[in-house]
PDB file of C-alpha atoms in Angstrom:
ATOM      1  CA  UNK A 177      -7.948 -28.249  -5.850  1.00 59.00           C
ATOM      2  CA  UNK A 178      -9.733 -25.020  -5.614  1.00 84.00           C
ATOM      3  CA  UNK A 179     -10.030 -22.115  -8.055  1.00 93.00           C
ATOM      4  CA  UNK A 180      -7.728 -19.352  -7.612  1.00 93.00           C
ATOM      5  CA  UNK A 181      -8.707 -15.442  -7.612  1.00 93.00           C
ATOM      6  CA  UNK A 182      -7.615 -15.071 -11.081  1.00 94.00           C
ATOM      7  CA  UNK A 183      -9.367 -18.113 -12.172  1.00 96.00           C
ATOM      8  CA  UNK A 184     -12.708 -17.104 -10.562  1.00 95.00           C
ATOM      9  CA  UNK A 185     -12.836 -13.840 -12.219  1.00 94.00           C
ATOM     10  CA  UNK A 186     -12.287 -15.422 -15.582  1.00 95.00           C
ATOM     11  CA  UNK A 187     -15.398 -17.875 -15.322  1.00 97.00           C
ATOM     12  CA  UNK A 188     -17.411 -14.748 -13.924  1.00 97.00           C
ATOM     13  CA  UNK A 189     -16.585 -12.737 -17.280  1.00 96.00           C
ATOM     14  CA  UNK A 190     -18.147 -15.764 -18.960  1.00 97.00           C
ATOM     15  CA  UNK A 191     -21.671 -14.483 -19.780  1.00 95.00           C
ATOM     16  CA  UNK A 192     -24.062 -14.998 -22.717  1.00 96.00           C
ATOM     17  CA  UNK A 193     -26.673 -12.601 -23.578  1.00 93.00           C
ATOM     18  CA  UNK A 194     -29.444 -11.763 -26.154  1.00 94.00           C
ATOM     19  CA  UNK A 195     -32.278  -9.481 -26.053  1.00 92.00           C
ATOM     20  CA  UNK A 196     -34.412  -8.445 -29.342  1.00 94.00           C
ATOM     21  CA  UNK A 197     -37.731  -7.643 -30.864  1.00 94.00           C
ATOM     22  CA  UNK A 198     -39.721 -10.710 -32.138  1.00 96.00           C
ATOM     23  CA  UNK A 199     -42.719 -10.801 -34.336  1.00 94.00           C
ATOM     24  CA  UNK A 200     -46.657 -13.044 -33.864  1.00 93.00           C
ATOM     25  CA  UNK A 201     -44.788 -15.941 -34.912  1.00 93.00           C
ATOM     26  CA  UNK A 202     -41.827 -15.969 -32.649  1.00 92.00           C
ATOM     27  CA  UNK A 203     -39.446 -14.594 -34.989  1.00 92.00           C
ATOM     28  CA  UNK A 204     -36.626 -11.842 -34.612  1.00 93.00           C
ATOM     29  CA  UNK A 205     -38.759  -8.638 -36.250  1.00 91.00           C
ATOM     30  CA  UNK A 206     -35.293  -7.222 -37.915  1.00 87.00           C
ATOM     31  CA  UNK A 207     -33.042 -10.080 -39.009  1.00 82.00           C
ATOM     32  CA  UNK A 208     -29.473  -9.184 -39.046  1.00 82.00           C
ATOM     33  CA  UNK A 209     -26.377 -10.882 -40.691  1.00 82.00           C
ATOM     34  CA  UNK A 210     -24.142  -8.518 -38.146  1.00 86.00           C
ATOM     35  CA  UNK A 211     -26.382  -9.691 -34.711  1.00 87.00           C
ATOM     36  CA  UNK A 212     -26.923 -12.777 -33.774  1.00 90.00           C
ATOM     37  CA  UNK A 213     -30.150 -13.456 -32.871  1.00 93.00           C
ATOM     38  CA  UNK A 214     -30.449 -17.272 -31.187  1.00 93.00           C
ATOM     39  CA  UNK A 215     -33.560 -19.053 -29.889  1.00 94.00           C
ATOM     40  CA  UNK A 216     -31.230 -21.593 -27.750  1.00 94.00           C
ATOM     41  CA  UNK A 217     -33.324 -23.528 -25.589  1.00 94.00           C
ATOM     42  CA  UNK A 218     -32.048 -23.278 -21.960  1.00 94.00           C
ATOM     43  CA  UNK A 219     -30.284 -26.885 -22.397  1.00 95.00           C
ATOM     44  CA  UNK A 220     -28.661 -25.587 -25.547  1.00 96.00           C
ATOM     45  CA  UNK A 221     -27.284 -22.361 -23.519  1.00 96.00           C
ATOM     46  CA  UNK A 222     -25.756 -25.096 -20.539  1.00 97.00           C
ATOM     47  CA  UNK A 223     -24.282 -27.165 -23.139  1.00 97.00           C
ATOM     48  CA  UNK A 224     -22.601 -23.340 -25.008  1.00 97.00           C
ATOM     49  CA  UNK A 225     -21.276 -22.285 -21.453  1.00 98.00           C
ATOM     50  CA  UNK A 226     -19.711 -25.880 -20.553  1.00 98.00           C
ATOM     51  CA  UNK A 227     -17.551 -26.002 -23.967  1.00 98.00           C
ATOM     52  CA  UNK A 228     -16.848 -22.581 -22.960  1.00 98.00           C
ATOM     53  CA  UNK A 229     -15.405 -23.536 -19.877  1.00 98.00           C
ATOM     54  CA  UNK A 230     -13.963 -26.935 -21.430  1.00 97.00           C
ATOM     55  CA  UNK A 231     -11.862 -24.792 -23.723  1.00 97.00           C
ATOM     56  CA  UNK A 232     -10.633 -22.718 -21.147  1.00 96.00           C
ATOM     57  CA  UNK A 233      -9.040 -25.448 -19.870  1.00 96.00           C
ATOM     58  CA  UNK A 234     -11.926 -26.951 -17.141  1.00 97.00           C
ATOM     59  CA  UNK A 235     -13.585 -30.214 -16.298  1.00 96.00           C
ATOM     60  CA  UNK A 236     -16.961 -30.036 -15.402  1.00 97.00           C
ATOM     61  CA  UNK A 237     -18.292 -32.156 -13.302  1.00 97.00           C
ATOM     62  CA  UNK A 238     -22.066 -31.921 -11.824  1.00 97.00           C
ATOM     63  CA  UNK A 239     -22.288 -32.018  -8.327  1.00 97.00           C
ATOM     64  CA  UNK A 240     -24.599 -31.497  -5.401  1.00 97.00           C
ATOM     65  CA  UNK A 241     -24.856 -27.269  -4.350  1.00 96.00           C
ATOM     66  CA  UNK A 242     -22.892 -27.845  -1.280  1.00 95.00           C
ATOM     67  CA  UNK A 243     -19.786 -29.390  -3.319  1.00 96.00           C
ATOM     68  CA  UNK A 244     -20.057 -27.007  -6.414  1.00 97.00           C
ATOM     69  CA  UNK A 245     -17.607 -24.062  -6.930  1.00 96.00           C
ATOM     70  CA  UNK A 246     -19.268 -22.628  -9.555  1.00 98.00           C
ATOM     71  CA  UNK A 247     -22.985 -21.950 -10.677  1.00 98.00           C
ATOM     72  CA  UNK A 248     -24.090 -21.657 -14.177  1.00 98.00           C
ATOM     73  CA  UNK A 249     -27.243 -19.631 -14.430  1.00 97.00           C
ATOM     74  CA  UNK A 250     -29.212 -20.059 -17.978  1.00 97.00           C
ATOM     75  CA  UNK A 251     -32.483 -17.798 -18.614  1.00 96.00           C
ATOM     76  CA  UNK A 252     -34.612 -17.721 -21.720  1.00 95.00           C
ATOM     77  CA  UNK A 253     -38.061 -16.074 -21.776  1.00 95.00           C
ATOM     78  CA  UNK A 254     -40.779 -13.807 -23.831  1.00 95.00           C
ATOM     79  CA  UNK A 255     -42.111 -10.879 -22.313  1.00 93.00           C
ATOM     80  CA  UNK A 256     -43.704  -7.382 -23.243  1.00 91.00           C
ATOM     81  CA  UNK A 257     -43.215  -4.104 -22.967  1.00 89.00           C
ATOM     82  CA  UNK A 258     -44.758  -0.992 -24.187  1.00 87.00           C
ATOM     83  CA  UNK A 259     -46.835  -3.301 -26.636  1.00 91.00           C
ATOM     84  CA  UNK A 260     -43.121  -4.892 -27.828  1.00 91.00           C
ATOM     85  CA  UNK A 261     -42.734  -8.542 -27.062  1.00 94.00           C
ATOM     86  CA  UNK A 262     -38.799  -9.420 -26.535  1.00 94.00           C
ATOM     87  CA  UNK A 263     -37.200 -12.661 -26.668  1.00 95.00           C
ATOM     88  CA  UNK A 264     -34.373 -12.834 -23.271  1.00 95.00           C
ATOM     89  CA  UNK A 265     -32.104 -15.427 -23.209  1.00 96.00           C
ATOM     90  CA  UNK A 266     -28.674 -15.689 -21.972  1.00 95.00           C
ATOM     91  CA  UNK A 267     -26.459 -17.351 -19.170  1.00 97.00           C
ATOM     92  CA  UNK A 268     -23.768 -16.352 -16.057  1.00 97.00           C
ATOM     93  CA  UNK A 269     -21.233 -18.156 -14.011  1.00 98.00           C
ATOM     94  CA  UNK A 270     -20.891 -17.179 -10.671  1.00 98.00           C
ATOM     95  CA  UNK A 271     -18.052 -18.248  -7.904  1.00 97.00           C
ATOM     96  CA  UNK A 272     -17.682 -17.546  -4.234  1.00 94.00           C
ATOM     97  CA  UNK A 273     -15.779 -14.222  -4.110  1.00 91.00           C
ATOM     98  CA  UNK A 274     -13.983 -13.948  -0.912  1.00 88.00           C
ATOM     99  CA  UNK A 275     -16.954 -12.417   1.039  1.00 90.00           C
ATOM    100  CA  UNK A 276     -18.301 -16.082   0.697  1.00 90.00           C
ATOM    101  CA  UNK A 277     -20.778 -14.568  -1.703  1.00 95.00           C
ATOM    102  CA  UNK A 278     -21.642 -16.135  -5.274  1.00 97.00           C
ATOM    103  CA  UNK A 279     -21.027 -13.773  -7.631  1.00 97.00           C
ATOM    104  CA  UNK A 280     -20.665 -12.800 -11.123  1.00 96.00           C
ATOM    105  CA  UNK A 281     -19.408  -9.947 -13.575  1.00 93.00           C
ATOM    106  CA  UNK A 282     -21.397  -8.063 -16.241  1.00 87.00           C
ATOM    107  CA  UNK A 283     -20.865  -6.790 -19.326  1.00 82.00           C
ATOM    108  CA  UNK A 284     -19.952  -3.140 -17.881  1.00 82.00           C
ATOM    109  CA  UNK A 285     -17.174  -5.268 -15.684  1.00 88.00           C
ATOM    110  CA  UNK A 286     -19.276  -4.464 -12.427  1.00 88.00           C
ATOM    111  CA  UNK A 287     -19.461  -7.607 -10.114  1.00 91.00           C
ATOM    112  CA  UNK A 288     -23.119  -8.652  -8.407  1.00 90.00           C
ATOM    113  CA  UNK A 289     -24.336 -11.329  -6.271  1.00 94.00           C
ATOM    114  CA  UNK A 290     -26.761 -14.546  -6.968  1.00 96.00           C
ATOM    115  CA  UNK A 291     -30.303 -14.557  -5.528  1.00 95.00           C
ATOM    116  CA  UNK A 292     -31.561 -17.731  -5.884  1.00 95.00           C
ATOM    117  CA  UNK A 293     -35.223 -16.793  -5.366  1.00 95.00           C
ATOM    118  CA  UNK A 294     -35.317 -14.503  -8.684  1.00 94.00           C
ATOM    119  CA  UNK A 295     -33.373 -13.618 -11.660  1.00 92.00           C
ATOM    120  CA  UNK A 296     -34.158  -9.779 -12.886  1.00 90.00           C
ATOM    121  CA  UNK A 297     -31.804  -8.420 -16.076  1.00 87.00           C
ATOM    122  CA  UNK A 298     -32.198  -4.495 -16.690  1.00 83.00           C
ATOM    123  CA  UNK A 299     -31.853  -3.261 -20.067  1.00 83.00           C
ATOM    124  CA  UNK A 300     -31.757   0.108 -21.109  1.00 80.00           C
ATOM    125  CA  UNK A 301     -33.499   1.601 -24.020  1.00 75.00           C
ATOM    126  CA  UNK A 302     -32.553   5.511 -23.231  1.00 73.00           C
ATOM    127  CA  UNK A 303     -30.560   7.612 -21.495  1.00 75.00           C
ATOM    128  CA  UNK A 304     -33.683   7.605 -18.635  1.00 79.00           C
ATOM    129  CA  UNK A 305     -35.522   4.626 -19.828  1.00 81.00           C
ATOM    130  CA  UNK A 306     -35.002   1.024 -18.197  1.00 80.00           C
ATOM    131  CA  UNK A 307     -36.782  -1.932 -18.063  1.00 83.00           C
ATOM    132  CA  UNK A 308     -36.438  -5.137 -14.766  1.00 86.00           C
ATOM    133  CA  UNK A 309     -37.302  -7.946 -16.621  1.00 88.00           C
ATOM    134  CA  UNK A 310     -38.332 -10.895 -13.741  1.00 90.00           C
ATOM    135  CA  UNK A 311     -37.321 -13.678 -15.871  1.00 92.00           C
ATOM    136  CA  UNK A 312     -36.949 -17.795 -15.470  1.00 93.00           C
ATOM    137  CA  UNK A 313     -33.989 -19.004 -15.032  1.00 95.00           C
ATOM    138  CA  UNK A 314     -32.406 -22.581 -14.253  1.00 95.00           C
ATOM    139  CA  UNK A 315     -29.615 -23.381 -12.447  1.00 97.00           C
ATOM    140  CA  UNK A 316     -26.935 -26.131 -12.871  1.00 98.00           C
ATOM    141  CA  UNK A 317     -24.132 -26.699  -9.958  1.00 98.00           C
ATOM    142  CA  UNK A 318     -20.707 -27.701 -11.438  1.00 98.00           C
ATOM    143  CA  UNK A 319     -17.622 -28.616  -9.934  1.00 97.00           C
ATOM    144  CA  UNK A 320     -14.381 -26.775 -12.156  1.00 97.00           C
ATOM    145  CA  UNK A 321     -11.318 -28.899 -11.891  1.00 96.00           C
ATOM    146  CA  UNK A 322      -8.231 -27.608 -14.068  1.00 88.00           C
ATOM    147  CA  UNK A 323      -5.741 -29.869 -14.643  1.00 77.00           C
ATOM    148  CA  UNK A 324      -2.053 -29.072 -14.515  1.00 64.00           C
TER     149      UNK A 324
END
């Protein structure tokens, strides 16, 4: 059984993401008890998406690309800018949309395709300040069955 429209465009709103300051020894450089501030490893961010889907009602199953209906997309890396070094990790499901395309939704709700080559997350600091960050990602194909 396939994945409906209104399915797919649930497990594309499924999306983790964290981007903050860290310090010399890898630590977050303003500790918060409102933010969280992980440093999952990129199995630890696979495992947090799959409960995710498992208790929104999915089996997942890992399959070969060609019989996947879903792609989970983890990043996590450390980079620098303007003399600031950031820690980037997070995750994104995409689906096939009905273009064919794999796909998935941000958190402004706007929809945007895979490119398997590179993975590049803009964050915005001002009103005219933005940063592409190339990052490393890994990518896991699943198989979503929902059982009635």
């Amino acid at each position: 059984m396939s994945l409906n429209i209104k399915e797919k465009v649930e497990i594309r709103k499924l999306r983790y993401g964290w981007i903050y300051e860290i310090d010399e020894n890898g630590n977050p450089k303003y500790p918060s008890d409102r933010e969280e501030k992980p440093n999952y490893e990129v199995g630890e961010l696979r495992k947090k998406v799959t409960k995710s889907l498992e208790e929104m009602g999915y089996t997942v199953y890992r399959v070969k690309p060609q019989n996947a209906n879903c792609i989970i997309r983890v990043y996590k890396e450390e980079k620098e800018y303007n003399g600031v070094v950031y820690r980037i990790l997070g995750s994104h499901c995409y689906t096939k949309s009905q273009d064919g395309r794999w796909k998935c939704i941000d958190r402004l709700n706007e929809e945007y395709g895979i490119d398997f080559s590179n993975h590049v997350l803009r964050t915005w600091f001002f009103q005219d300040e933005y940063w592409d960050a190339s990052l490393d990602f890994f990518d896991t194909f699943i198989k979503l069955v929902k059982e009635n």
